Structure formats: structure tokens, C-alpha cells
Amino acid sequence: EAGVAQSPRYKIIEKRQSVAFWCNPISGHATLYWYQQILGQGPKLLIQFQNNGVVDDSQLPKDRFSAERLKGVDSTLKIQPAKLEDSAVYLCASSLDRTRRATDTQYFGPGTRLTVL
Amino acid sequence: AQRVTQPEKLLSVFKGAPVELKCNYSYSGSPELFWYVQYSRQRLQLLLRHISRESIKGFTADLNKGETSFHLKKPFAQEEDSAMYYCALRTGGGNKLTFGTGTQLKVEL
């Protein structure tokens, strides 16, 4: 089966600009996750969707970050305006059903590497 | 608050030597621990989870609640084991994972 798809793979912008990332999860996966991975650190969960509803966005900097999953499939993550400290790899992951251990394995996409100058 | 600590950024061993990647966690509730691996130019993927109590690619990990540890072990390292390894803690009723900072394992010939 096809894996999680993300685009773009790389993005370079200047601070105060806006940027958007796109994620297409594995077909049929109800749960979608966005992570931020700063160089030298592990992934940090930004937001978790169950279908098109937000389950957890406690670590999302809501003053500049937003995310949506309107039809319960694809998702976009936006940063507006970007800051230097937003430079990181943004990972998208999906799982079949987050509520059951048998189906909660998270499958990760290749990530988008963002550089803010 | 939950926390995962991986004290070693880099671990270098010779092929055939035993490997132990350390992971300690801090969590007041009942933890679920995982090891994720990222091979060069590949995606982050699940290696194993403590509730499965299985060996994957020769790796095992035992949850020690007394020491709050979940170390990853393999008796004989192989060159293909070279990768970045992340320990992760699942908390609460959802599927939120807290990751450690990772350990780069390098297996030398």
C-alpha cells in the first residue's frame, strides 16, 4: 500500500513569510498527526486529528500555526508568519484507529524540511 | 509532565558486539513504551512496543517500572543496524507520543 505522502519535501523562506505543508495519509486511516522535529531533538506532536476533528492541539503555537483536515483525508499545516525558530522538519503521520492498540501504529511520511532565513 | 531521556547521542560499536541503547522515562501513570527507528534516507518507523514483548530484527526491550527504563538490546550488532533510534512514551487515552532526543547507532566493521 502507498505510504503517507507529504509535499513539498524542502522549503526555504524568509522570516515573516507564510508557508503551507500538505499531507495525504494512508487510505482509510482515521487519525492524522503533525509533528515538528527541530535538529537534534525528537519529534514533537503539534496536532492530532480524528477524521476531521481536532483531538489534541495543546502544543500547537496557535498564534502562528494552523492546521485543517476538512474532509477527513488530506491535511494542511500553515505557518503565518514564520520565525527563525520554526526551522525544522515537519512530519505527518497517520494511523488506522488511535483508540485501539491493534490499529494505532503510526506510519510516518518523509517530512518537509523548512528553513527560515 | 511526561519526559523521555536518551542519554547517548551517539553509540559506536563493532560488528558482532552487544548493543544497549538506553531509555528512561518519567510519567506518573501507566506507561506504554515504544522504540522507533530511522534508517538512512528512510522514514521513521516503529521497531517494537513493550506490550508485544517480541523480538524484532534481533532487538528486544523490557519495561522496568522500578527503574523507569526501557533499554533496547541486541546481542550481536550487524552493520544494517546502523540508524537513528528513538524511544517514545504513549500517555493518556489517546495516541499521543512523547519522543526522546534519539541515539545514533553506528556499527563498525
XYZ file of C-alpha atoms in Angstrom:
226
model
C 0.000 0.000 0.000
C 1.111 3.560 -0.604
C 2.604 5.315 2.381
C 1.977 8.751 3.822
C 2.726 11.431 1.249
C 3.973 14.918 2.019
C 4.843 17.949 -0.072
C 6.911 19.879 -0.576
C 9.997 17.983 0.557
C 12.025 21.140 1.062
C 11.088 24.771 1.552
C 13.197 27.845 2.154
C 11.512 31.098 3.133
C 12.383 34.348 4.830
C 11.105 35.211 8.277
C 7.661 36.775 8.398
C 6.638 34.921 5.221
C 3.908 32.312 5.153
C 4.254 28.642 4.285
C 1.935 25.658 3.942
C 2.595 21.933 4.044
C 0.381 19.219 2.651
C -0.138 15.653 3.850
C -2.037 12.740 2.336
C -2.402 9.874 4.837
C -2.636 6.178 4.105
C -6.035 5.375 2.631
C -8.590 4.565 5.304
C -6.570 5.955 8.201
C -8.798 7.945 10.512
C -6.125 9.559 12.643
C -3.611 12.078 11.336
C -0.743 13.680 13.236
C 1.594 16.625 12.585
C 4.955 16.660 14.317
C 7.733 19.229 14.444
C 11.288 17.924 14.653
C 13.954 20.506 15.379
C 17.525 19.495 14.623
C 18.944 17.336 17.408
C 15.569 16.699 19.004
C 12.896 14.066 18.748
C 9.580 14.686 17.005
C 7.117 16.819 18.982
C 3.398 16.405 18.385
C 1.755 19.616 17.212
C -1.765 18.445 16.438
C -3.772 15.251 16.157
C -6.937 14.799 14.088
C -9.507 12.037 14.319
C -11.281 12.162 10.944
C -11.841 15.912 10.519
C -11.969 16.791 14.216
C -9.083 18.002 16.375
C -8.237 15.619 19.220
C -5.163 17.340 20.648
C -3.591 20.659 19.705
C -2.138 21.513 23.084
C 1.374 22.015 21.696
C 0.398 23.943 18.581
C 1.505 27.614 18.707
C -1.894 28.892 17.700
C -0.805 32.482 17.226
C 1.054 31.489 14.074
C 0.323 27.848 13.303
C -2.931 26.475 11.948
C -3.984 23.120 10.561
C -7.060 21.684 8.970
C -8.379 18.386 7.689
C -11.644 19.455 6.123
C -12.825 16.222 4.513
C -11.170 13.855 6.933
C -8.475 12.849 4.446
C -5.772 15.312 3.365
C -4.438 17.892 5.771
C -2.563 21.172 5.532
C -0.374 22.807 8.158
C 0.271 26.535 7.823
C 2.696 28.898 9.477
C 1.970 32.608 9.254
C 4.218 34.481 9.849
C 7.273 32.252 10.112
C 10.047 32.829 12.634
C 13.645 31.675 12.576
C 12.915 29.117 15.304
C 10.353 27.414 13.055
C 13.201 25.889 11.038
C 12.627 22.161 11.419
C 11.386 19.027 9.704
C 7.613 18.770 9.743
C 6.430 15.179 9.841
C 2.980 13.897 9.090
C 1.847 10.504 10.353
C -1.358 8.516 10.214
C -2.859 5.542 12.000
C -5.878 3.397 11.259
C -7.613 3.992 14.567
C -5.938 5.687 17.501
C -8.312 4.223 20.044
C -7.404 0.562 19.569
C -3.977 -0.875 20.270
C -4.256 -3.287 17.393
C -4.551 -0.441 14.895
C -2.797 2.520 16.480
C 0.634 2.145 14.886
C 1.691 5.491 13.462
C 3.103 5.491 9.933
C 5.267 8.465 9.078
C 5.748 10.412 5.902
C 9.125 11.554 4.564
C 8.792 15.003 6.117
C 9.154 18.563 4.859
C 12.393 20.327 5.726
C 11.709 24.013 6.374
C 14.473 26.579 6.539
C 13.578 30.081 7.688
C 16.198 32.721 6.859
C 4.612 16.064 32.824
C 5.914 13.132 30.848
C 9.510 13.002 29.710
C 11.749 10.591 27.795
C 15.518 10.672 28.215
C 18.043 9.071 25.895
C 21.417 9.939 27.410
C 23.595 8.969 24.455
C 23.550 10.981 21.239
C 25.923 8.554 19.556
C 26.762 4.937 20.249
C 29.500 3.265 18.253
C 30.054 -0.498 18.441
C 31.861 -3.101 16.400
C 30.006 -5.665 14.340
C 29.183 -8.683 16.462
C 29.367 -6.759 19.746
C 26.345 -6.417 22.052
C 24.265 -3.265 21.822
C 22.294 -1.466 24.509
C 20.514 1.782 23.778
C 19.339 3.456 26.966
C 15.938 4.999 27.533
C 14.495 6.345 30.772
C 11.079 7.865 31.201
C 9.168 9.968 33.661
C 5.428 9.504 33.910
C 3.072 9.219 36.848
C 0.558 6.970 35.108
C 0.754 3.574 33.446
C 3.253 3.905 30.585
C 3.380 2.366 27.153
C 6.840 2.430 25.608
C 7.968 2.140 22.021
C 11.170 2.145 20.026
C 11.154 3.823 16.618
C 13.991 3.600 14.096
C 15.034 5.742 11.155
C 17.489 4.222 8.693
C 19.470 6.491 6.394
C 17.186 8.162 3.829
C 14.162 6.268 5.103
C 11.091 7.196 7.113
C 10.679 6.929 10.818
C 9.103 3.541 11.584
C 8.015 1.504 14.550
C 10.554 -1.089 15.675
C 8.845 -2.562 18.708
C 6.469 -1.865 21.568
C 6.722 -3.182 25.094
C 3.269 -4.716 25.272
C 4.089 -7.012 22.362
C 7.077 -8.499 24.193
C 8.547 -9.630 20.891
C 11.951 -9.620 19.254
C 12.236 -7.613 16.053
C 15.382 -7.874 13.936
C 17.053 -9.413 16.965
C 16.219 -6.443 19.202
C 14.385 -6.752 22.500
C 13.362 -4.261 25.142
C 11.981 -4.863 28.610
C 9.991 -2.321 30.545
C 11.423 -1.897 34.050
C 8.928 0.141 36.025
C 11.130 0.198 39.114
C 13.961 1.857 37.230
C 11.595 3.617 34.797
C 13.665 2.291 31.922
C 13.055 0.693 28.539
C 16.503 -0.095 27.186
C 16.864 -1.581 23.705
C 19.220 -4.542 23.424
C 20.693 -6.782 20.769
C 23.289 -9.464 21.495
C 25.225 -9.170 18.232
C 25.221 -5.934 16.252
C 25.005 -6.025 12.472
C 26.083 -3.373 10.009
C 22.484 -2.897 8.885
C 21.524 -1.886 12.433
C 23.220 1.481 11.924
C 20.418 4.019 12.256
C 18.814 6.628 14.486
C 16.778 5.145 17.319
C 14.058 6.997 19.216
C 12.373 5.898 22.403
C 8.760 7.064 22.750
C 6.209 7.152 25.541
C 2.472 6.953 24.984
C 0.334 8.624 27.608
C -3.322 9.094 28.254
C -6.226 7.571 26.421
C -5.266 8.930 23.030
C -2.321 8.089 20.863
C -0.022 10.938 21.850
C 3.640 10.024 21.721
C 6.444 11.827 23.533
C 9.790 11.120 21.906
C 13.305 11.185 23.293
C 16.090 13.027 21.524
C 17.353 9.891 19.818
C 20.561 7.862 19.745
C 22.576 7.404 16.575
C 23.856 3.836 16.453
C 26.910 3.238 14.304
C 28.055 -0.326 13.757
C 31.614 -0.502 12.548
C 33.268 -3.391 10.751
